[in-house]
Amino acid sequence: MNTFNFSEVKELLSTKKRILLTSHTNPDGDALGSMLAMYHFLIQKGHDVNMVVPTPYPDFLAWMPGQEKILIYKENKEKCDPLFNDAEILFSLDYNAPARLGITTQAFKNANVIKIMIDHHIQPDLNSYNFVLSTVDTSSTSELVFEFMDKINPDLINKTIAECLYVGIMTDTGSFSYACNYEKTFRIVAELYKLGIDGVAINRLVYSTNTENRLRLLGYALSDKLRVLHKYSTAYISLTKDELVKFNFNDGDTEGLVNYALSIKGIKFAVLFTEKTNKIRLSLRSVGEFSVNKFARDHYKGGGHKNAAGGDSYLSMEKTLKKFERLLSEYSKELANN
Ligand code: 5GP
Ligand code: MN
């Protein structure tokens, strides 16, 4: 972990400030969990707090405490831009560089204020921030936010904050199935339970609120669109815009889909390709040493973690898949040996 000057940040937060919390494009459970927890923490300290994310978040997170106060930049630029200019402190939660804000990047860069990053992705952009709390040896940003609060004002961590943090830790570990081989993660989760959270109910709110369409899309993707290339220990699923429209696609409906491809015995590398308005979005996963972070950085202007990353392709779906299969042959040694 890099050294983070807790006492200086504590001092900064000891008097009322205008604070803007931000998280990444296509916010997930950890993005919202860490941001909302921080919101509930800072308002107790008397700060004036706003929250902005670049694009909408999925319906299965639309019950989280305080989520109705989040502004979506894409839908409300006029209201969001002044918040960047007026803030005294900006927080970046669950992302490692301003570019991960997509359409909101410029607003962030223009703001000449104190910037604090709390994140768990590799290669944080240290130059864009005054304070960086970043480590990869952690389940989630929510876990780091717990540690942050625990150092600054542990007495303020309440049940509402605990619920938000639990969503972040639970979703970023696939319900405690990866990125959680840490004793500390479970100690923190135990602390959240001590505060009275109902983990079973939270799990149901997040994972058992599928629409019929979402489940049928999953069935279609697995039966018709899954391609398995045992030669490269790779499996992928591709979904075009037309296919998504057919299943009345909503943001978040494809969340977790890539993990089905990765769950096949012998598969070490899995990708989900989804067609967006002007690009193909890649969601990449691996098990073991093959770094999808590097793969996404090198070929798709993306990044993330060693075993979970994202990126984009600006070719057609057909060309994107052709190029991808060609690339695999370049990596055949790596994919065969790890
Ligand atoms: P997902 O496939 O769930 O969208 O993303 C997987 C992981 O990669 C997440 O931790 C996410 O923050 C990160 N990630 C996704 N897209 C990008 C991207 O375009 N750039 C970078 N640097 N990280 C990404
Ligand atoms: Mn995260």
Short mmCIF file of C-alpha atoms and ligand atoms in Angstrom, two decimals:
data_model
loop_
_atom_site.label_atom_id
_atom_site.label_comp_id
_atom_site.label_asym_id
_atom_site.label_seq_id
_atom_site.Cartn_x
_atom_site.Cartn_y
_atom_site.Cartn_z
CA MET A 1 0.00 0.00 0.00
CA ASN A 2 1.26 3.48 -0.75
CA THR A 3 1.55 5.78 2.22
CA PHE A 4 -1.59 7.74 2.75
CA ASN A 5 -1.45 10.72 5.07
CA PHE A 6 -4.46 9.94 7.24
CA SER A 7 -3.76 12.71 9.74
CA GLU A 8 -3.61 15.35 7.01
CA VAL A 9 -6.85 14.11 5.44
CA LYS A 10 -8.46 13.91 8.88
CA GLU A 11 -7.47 17.52 9.48
CA LEU A 12 -8.90 18.53 6.10
CA LEU A 13 -12.20 16.87 6.96
CA SER A 14 -12.38 18.42 10.43
CA THR A 15 -14.10 21.55 9.13
CA LYS A 16 -17.13 21.80 6.84
CA LYS A 17 -16.27 21.36 3.16
CA ARG A 18 -18.04 21.14 -0.18
CA ILE A 19 -17.24 17.61 -1.29
CA LEU A 20 -17.97 15.85 -4.56
CA LEU A 21 -17.85 12.07 -4.66
CA THR A 22 -17.36 10.42 -8.05
CA SER A 23 -17.14 6.90 -9.36
CA HIS A 24 -16.48 5.22 -12.70
CA THR A 25 -18.44 4.81 -15.94
CA ASN A 26 -20.96 1.93 -15.83
CA PRO A 27 -20.97 1.94 -12.03
CA ASP A 28 -21.05 -1.48 -10.35
CA GLY A 29 -21.81 -2.60 -6.80
CA ASP A 30 -18.43 -1.54 -5.47
CA ALA A 31 -18.59 1.84 -7.21
CA LEU A 32 -21.95 2.63 -5.61
CA GLY A 33 -21.18 0.84 -2.34
CA SER A 34 -17.98 2.78 -1.69
CA MET A 35 -19.48 6.08 -2.84
CA LEU A 36 -22.73 5.83 -0.87
CA ALA A 37 -20.92 4.65 2.26
CA MET A 38 -18.64 7.68 2.00
CA TYR A 39 -21.69 9.92 1.49
CA HIS A 40 -23.36 8.66 4.68
CA PHE A 41 -20.08 9.07 6.56
CA LEU A 42 -19.32 12.61 5.40
CA ILE A 43 -22.83 14.03 5.92
CA GLN A 44 -22.62 12.90 9.55
CA LYS A 45 -19.48 15.01 9.78
CA GLY A 46 -21.52 18.00 8.58
CA HIS A 47 -20.08 18.31 5.09
CA ASP A 48 -21.98 19.45 2.03
CA VAL A 49 -21.77 16.32 -0.15
CA ASN A 50 -22.81 15.59 -3.74
CA MET A 51 -22.37 12.45 -5.85
CA VAL A 52 -21.84 12.14 -9.60
CA VAL A 53 -21.36 9.09 -11.83
CA PRO A 54 -20.87 9.37 -15.60
CA THR A 55 -23.54 6.86 -16.73
CA PRO A 56 -26.55 5.04 -15.22
CA TYR A 57 -26.23 2.08 -12.86
CA PRO A 58 -28.15 -1.21 -13.05
CA ASP A 59 -31.62 -1.68 -11.54
CA PHE A 60 -30.38 -4.29 -9.09
CA LEU A 61 -28.55 -1.51 -7.24
CA ALA A 62 -31.42 0.98 -7.34
CA TRP A 63 -32.51 0.17 -3.77
CA MET A 64 -29.25 1.14 -2.06
CA PRO A 65 -29.56 3.74 0.72
CA GLY A 66 -29.05 7.23 -0.71
CA GLN A 67 -28.85 6.13 -4.37
CA GLU A 68 -31.65 8.55 -5.31
CA LYS A 69 -29.27 11.43 -4.55
CA ILE A 70 -26.71 10.30 -7.16
CA LEU A 71 -26.54 12.50 -10.25
CA ILE A 72 -25.90 10.90 -13.64
CA TYR A 73 -23.60 13.13 -15.68
CA LYS A 74 -24.88 11.81 -19.01
CA GLU A 75 -28.44 12.79 -18.10
CA ASN A 76 -27.78 15.95 -16.11
CA LYS A 77 -24.61 17.67 -17.31
CA GLU A 78 -25.96 21.17 -16.48
CA LYS A 79 -26.43 20.28 -12.84
CA CYS A 80 -23.18 18.30 -12.56
CA ASP A 81 -20.66 20.68 -14.14
CA PRO A 82 -21.02 23.42 -11.48
CA LEU A 83 -20.50 20.82 -8.74
CA PHE A 84 -17.02 20.09 -10.10
CA ASN A 85 -16.18 23.79 -10.12
CA ASP A 86 -17.63 24.53 -6.68
CA ALA A 87 -16.21 21.57 -4.78
CA GLU A 88 -13.32 21.97 -2.35
CA ILE A 89 -12.53 18.26 -2.25
CA LEU A 90 -13.08 15.64 -4.95
CA PHE A 91 -13.07 11.93 -4.21
CA SER A 92 -12.39 9.27 -6.86
CA LEU A 93 -13.82 6.00 -5.62
CA ASP A 94 -13.19 2.64 -7.27
CA TYR A 95 -11.20 3.93 -10.23
CA ASN A 96 -7.51 4.55 -10.76
CA ALA A 97 -7.36 7.43 -13.27
CA PRO A 98 -9.54 10.34 -14.45
CA ALA A 99 -9.95 8.68 -17.87
CA ARG A 100 -12.20 6.05 -16.27
CA LEU A 101 -14.77 8.84 -15.93
CA GLY A 102 -15.33 8.76 -19.70
CA ILE A 103 -17.62 11.69 -20.60
CA THR A 104 -16.97 13.24 -17.18
CA THR A 105 -13.18 13.22 -17.45
CA GLN A 106 -12.85 16.83 -18.64
CA ALA A 107 -15.02 18.20 -15.83
CA PHE A 108 -12.82 16.35 -13.36
CA LYS A 109 -9.60 17.56 -14.92
CA ASN A 110 -10.82 21.18 -15.01
CA ALA A 111 -11.54 21.19 -11.29
CA ASN A 112 -8.56 22.70 -9.54
CA VAL A 113 -9.27 21.29 -6.08
CA ILE A 114 -7.93 18.74 -3.61
CA LYS A 115 -8.30 15.30 -5.18
CA ILE A 116 -8.36 12.07 -3.19
CA MET A 117 -8.34 8.59 -4.74
CA ILE A 118 -9.47 5.49 -2.88
CA ASP A 119 -9.17 2.45 -5.14
CA HIS A 120 -7.93 -1.11 -5.61
CA HIS A 121 -6.97 -1.25 -9.30
CA ILE A 122 -3.38 -1.64 -10.40
CA GLN A 123 -1.28 1.25 -11.66
CA PRO A 124 -3.04 4.22 -10.06
CA ASP A 125 -2.45 7.56 -11.77
CA LEU A 126 -0.57 9.18 -8.86
CA ASN A 127 0.06 12.44 -10.69
CA SER A 128 -3.59 13.50 -10.86
CA TYR A 129 -4.17 13.31 -7.10
CA ASN A 130 -3.13 14.96 -3.83
CA PHE A 131 -3.84 11.83 -1.79
CA VAL A 132 -3.97 8.22 -2.98
CA LEU A 133 -5.16 5.29 -0.89
CA SER A 134 -4.58 2.39 -3.23
CA THR A 135 -3.71 -1.27 -2.94
CA VAL A 136 -4.53 -4.34 -5.00
CA ASP A 137 -4.34 -6.71 -2.03
CA THR A 138 -7.92 -6.11 -1.07
CA SER A 139 -11.34 -7.39 -2.10
CA SER A 140 -12.79 -4.05 -3.10
CA THR A 141 -12.75 -0.31 -2.74
CA SER A 142 -15.50 -0.72 -0.16
CA GLU A 143 -13.05 -2.61 2.05
CA LEU A 144 -10.57 0.27 1.74
CA VAL A 145 -13.33 2.76 2.54
CA PHE A 146 -14.04 0.83 5.74
CA GLU A 147 -10.37 1.12 6.68
CA PHE A 148 -10.40 4.82 5.80
CA MET A 149 -13.40 5.47 8.05
CA ASP A 150 -11.96 3.28 10.77
CA LYS A 151 -8.87 5.51 10.84
CA ILE A 152 -10.72 8.84 10.59
CA ASN A 153 -13.90 8.42 12.66
CA PRO A 154 -14.75 4.79 13.54
CA ASP A 155 -17.66 5.88 15.73
CA LEU A 156 -19.54 7.12 12.66
CA ILE A 157 -19.69 3.72 10.89
CA ASN A 158 -23.36 2.78 11.23
CA LYS A 159 -25.72 0.17 9.80
CA THR A 160 -26.51 2.20 6.66
CA ILE A 161 -22.82 2.55 5.87
CA ALA A 162 -22.33 -1.15 6.61
CA GLU A 163 -25.06 -2.10 4.11
CA CYS A 164 -23.42 -0.05 1.37
CA LEU A 165 -19.98 -1.51 2.09
CA TYR A 166 -21.37 -5.05 2.17
CA VAL A 167 -22.82 -4.62 -1.32
CA GLY A 168 -19.41 -3.48 -2.56
CA ILE A 169 -17.50 -6.36 -1.00
CA MET A 170 -20.10 -8.98 -1.94
CA THR A 171 -20.37 -7.94 -5.60
CA ASP A 172 -16.64 -7.39 -6.19
CA THR A 173 -15.89 -10.89 -4.88
CA GLY A 174 -18.75 -12.63 -6.74
CA SER A 175 -20.40 -13.41 -3.39
CA PHE A 176 -17.09 -14.26 -1.73
CA SER A 177 -15.81 -16.55 -4.44
CA TYR A 178 -12.81 -14.61 -5.83
CA ALA A 179 -10.46 -11.75 -4.83
CA CYS A 180 -11.16 -12.53 -1.19
CA ASN A 181 -8.40 -14.83 0.01
CA TYR A 182 -7.73 -12.37 2.80
CA GLU A 183 -8.41 -12.85 6.47
CA LYS A 184 -8.91 -9.10 6.76
CA THR A 185 -11.82 -9.07 4.31
CA PHE A 186 -13.75 -11.46 6.53
CA ARG A 187 -12.84 -9.54 9.70
CA ILE A 188 -14.29 -6.41 8.12
CA VAL A 189 -17.40 -8.31 6.98
CA ALA A 190 -17.79 -9.54 10.56
CA GLU A 191 -17.67 -5.89 11.70
CA LEU A 192 -20.44 -5.10 9.21
CA TYR A 193 -22.57 -7.91 10.65
CA LYS A 194 -21.94 -6.53 14.15
CA LEU A 195 -23.56 -3.32 12.95
CA GLY A 196 -26.75 -5.24 12.18
CA ILE A 197 -26.75 -5.85 8.43
CA ASP A 198 -28.88 -8.64 6.92
CA GLY A 199 -26.48 -10.23 4.43
CA VAL A 200 -29.03 -12.75 3.21
CA ALA A 201 -31.56 -10.04 2.40
CA ILE A 202 -28.90 -7.94 0.65
CA ASN A 203 -27.82 -10.92 -1.45
CA ARG A 204 -31.40 -11.47 -2.53
CA LEU A 205 -31.91 -7.80 -3.41
CA VAL A 206 -28.83 -7.83 -5.64
CA TYR A 207 -28.93 -11.30 -7.20
CA SER A 208 -32.51 -12.50 -7.13
CA THR A 209 -34.35 -9.70 -8.83
CA ASN A 210 -33.89 -10.91 -12.41
CA THR A 211 -36.40 -9.97 -15.03
CA GLU A 212 -37.68 -12.77 -17.25
CA ASN A 213 -35.91 -11.12 -20.18
CA ARG A 214 -32.58 -11.13 -18.38
CA LEU A 215 -32.81 -14.83 -17.67
CA ARG A 216 -33.82 -15.62 -21.25
CA LEU A 217 -30.93 -13.52 -22.54
CA LEU A 218 -28.62 -15.61 -20.35
CA GLY A 219 -30.11 -18.81 -21.77
CA TYR A 220 -29.72 -17.58 -25.34
CA ALA A 221 -26.15 -16.39 -24.75
CA LEU A 222 -25.12 -19.76 -23.34
CA SER A 223 -26.91 -21.95 -25.87
CA ASP A 224 -26.36 -19.97 -29.06
CA LYS A 225 -23.55 -17.46 -28.56
CA LEU A 226 -20.90 -19.19 -26.49
CA ARG A 227 -17.78 -20.17 -28.39
CA VAL A 228 -15.24 -22.42 -26.73
CA LEU A 229 -11.68 -22.58 -28.07
CA HIS A 230 -10.06 -25.33 -26.03
CA LYS A 231 -6.87 -24.93 -28.01
CA TYR A 232 -6.39 -21.54 -26.37
CA SER A 233 -8.13 -22.36 -23.07
CA THR A 234 -10.47 -19.56 -24.05
CA ALA A 235 -14.24 -19.10 -24.25
CA TYR A 236 -16.20 -16.07 -25.37
CA ILE A 237 -19.73 -14.82 -25.80
CA SER A 238 -20.75 -12.08 -28.23
CA LEU A 239 -24.03 -10.17 -28.25
CA THR A 240 -25.02 -7.73 -30.98
CA LYS A 241 -27.28 -4.72 -30.52
CA ASP A 242 -30.13 -6.49 -32.32
CA GLU A 243 -29.88 -9.45 -29.99
CA LEU A 244 -29.85 -7.20 -26.94
CA VAL A 245 -32.88 -5.29 -28.20
CA LYS A 246 -34.72 -8.57 -28.78
CA PHE A 247 -34.40 -9.34 -25.08
CA ASN A 248 -35.35 -5.80 -24.06
CA PHE A 249 -31.85 -5.28 -22.65
CA ASN A 250 -31.35 -3.07 -19.61
CA ASP A 251 -28.04 -1.76 -18.21
CA GLY A 252 -26.59 -4.46 -16.00
CA ASP A 253 -28.40 -7.39 -17.66
CA THR A 254 -25.11 -8.84 -18.92
CA GLU A 255 -23.35 -8.38 -15.56
CA GLY A 256 -21.77 -11.69 -14.55
CA LEU A 257 -22.38 -13.34 -17.92
CA VAL A 258 -18.67 -13.60 -18.70
CA ASN A 259 -18.16 -15.70 -15.56
CA TYR A 260 -20.23 -18.52 -17.06
CA ALA A 261 -17.74 -18.76 -19.92
CA LEU A 262 -14.88 -18.79 -17.40
CA SER A 263 -16.53 -21.54 -15.34
CA ILE A 264 -15.93 -24.18 -18.02
CA LYS A 265 -13.36 -26.78 -16.97
CA GLY A 266 -9.96 -26.00 -18.47
CA ILE A 267 -10.90 -22.45 -19.50
CA LYS A 268 -8.46 -19.79 -18.31
CA PHE A 269 -9.55 -16.80 -20.34
CA ALA A 270 -13.08 -15.59 -21.06
CA VAL A 271 -14.46 -12.54 -22.82
CA LEU A 272 -17.91 -11.05 -23.28
CA PHE A 273 -18.32 -8.82 -26.34
CA THR A 274 -21.37 -6.54 -26.28
CA GLU A 275 -22.24 -4.14 -29.07
CA LYS A 276 -22.86 -0.57 -27.89
CA THR A 277 -23.92 2.46 -29.95
CA ASN A 278 -20.50 3.19 -31.44
CA LYS A 279 -18.22 0.46 -30.15
CA ILE A 280 -17.90 -3.10 -28.94
CA ARG A 281 -17.44 -3.36 -25.19
CA LEU A 282 -15.16 -6.11 -23.91
CA SER A 283 -15.43 -7.62 -20.47
CA LEU A 284 -12.42 -9.85 -19.83
CA ARG A 285 -11.77 -12.43 -17.11
CA SER A 286 -9.04 -14.96 -16.38
CA VAL A 287 -8.00 -17.49 -13.79
CA GLY A 288 -4.34 -17.88 -12.89
CA GLU A 289 -1.42 -15.94 -14.28
CA PHE A 290 -2.78 -14.74 -17.63
CA SER A 291 -3.17 -10.98 -17.18
CA VAL A 292 -6.33 -9.63 -18.80
CA ASN A 293 -5.31 -6.22 -17.52
CA LYS A 294 -2.27 -6.31 -19.78
CA PHE A 295 -4.23 -7.82 -22.66
CA ALA A 296 -6.89 -5.09 -22.40
CA ARG A 297 -4.28 -2.34 -22.11
CA ASP A 298 -2.24 -3.60 -25.03
CA HIS A 299 -5.09 -4.17 -27.48
CA TYR A 300 -8.29 -2.47 -26.33
CA LYS A 301 -7.29 0.78 -24.57
CA GLY A 302 -8.65 -0.68 -21.36
CA GLY A 303 -7.40 -2.18 -18.15
CA GLY A 304 -8.52 -3.27 -14.71
CA HIS A 305 -7.09 -6.07 -12.61
CA LYS A 306 -4.98 -9.09 -13.49
CA ASN A 307 -8.04 -11.35 -13.57
CA ALA A 308 -10.83 -8.89 -14.45
CA ALA A 309 -10.60 -6.07 -16.95
CA GLY A 310 -12.53 -4.10 -19.54
CA GLY A 311 -11.80 -2.51 -22.90
CA ASP A 312 -13.31 -1.32 -26.17
CA SER A 313 -13.06 -2.16 -29.86
CA TYR A 314 -14.08 0.24 -32.60
CA LEU A 315 -14.36 -2.36 -35.36
CA SER A 316 -17.58 -4.16 -36.33
CA MET A 317 -18.52 -7.18 -34.24
CA GLU A 318 -17.44 -9.53 -36.99
CA LYS A 319 -14.04 -7.87 -37.39
CA THR A 320 -13.61 -7.58 -33.64
CA LEU A 321 -14.07 -11.32 -33.20
CA LYS A 322 -11.77 -12.12 -36.11
CA LYS A 323 -9.08 -9.88 -34.69
CA PHE A 324 -9.54 -11.41 -31.26
CA GLU A 325 -9.11 -14.97 -32.55
CA ARG A 326 -6.02 -13.87 -34.46
CA LEU A 327 -4.60 -12.35 -31.28
CA LEU A 328 -5.22 -15.57 -29.38
CA SER A 329 -2.84 -17.42 -31.63
CA GLU A 330 -0.13 -14.93 -30.61
CA TYR A 331 -0.79 -15.78 -26.98
CA SER A 332 -1.12 -19.52 -27.48
CA LYS A 333 2.01 -20.30 -25.45
CA GLU A 334 0.93 -18.16 -22.52
CA LEU A 335 -2.58 -19.55 -22.57
CA ALA A 336 -1.41 -23.12 -22.81
CA ASN A 337 1.24 -22.92 -20.11
CA ASN A 338 -0.22 -21.14 -17.14
P1 5GP B 1 -16.16 -5.15 -16.17
O1 5GP B 1 -15.81 -6.22 -17.12
O2 5GP B 1 -16.93 -5.68 -15.00
O3 5GP B 1 -16.77 -3.96 -16.81
O4 5GP B 1 -14.79 -4.61 -15.58
C1 5GP B 1 -13.88 -5.46 -14.93
C2 5GP B 1 -12.85 -4.66 -14.19
O5 5GP B 1 -12.05 -3.92 -15.09
C3 5GP B 1 -13.43 -3.67 -13.23
O6 5GP B 1 -12.66 -3.70 -12.07
C4 5GP B 1 -13.32 -2.35 -13.91
O7 5GP B 1 -13.13 -1.33 -13.00
C5 5GP B 1 -12.12 -2.53 -14.82
N1 5GP B 1 -12.35 -1.88 -16.10
C6 5GP B 1 -13.41 -2.06 -16.92
N2 5GP B 1 -13.30 -1.34 -18.03
C7 5GP B 1 -12.13 -0.68 -17.95
C8 5GP B 1 -11.46 0.25 -18.81
O8 5GP B 1 -11.92 0.60 -19.91
N3 5GP B 1 -10.27 0.73 -18.36
C9 5GP B 1 -9.73 0.36 -17.17
N4 5GP B 1 -8.55 0.89 -16.80
N5 5GP B 1 -10.34 -0.49 -16.34
C10 5GP B 1 -11.53 -1.02 -16.71
MN MN B 2 -14.12 -2.43 -7.25
#
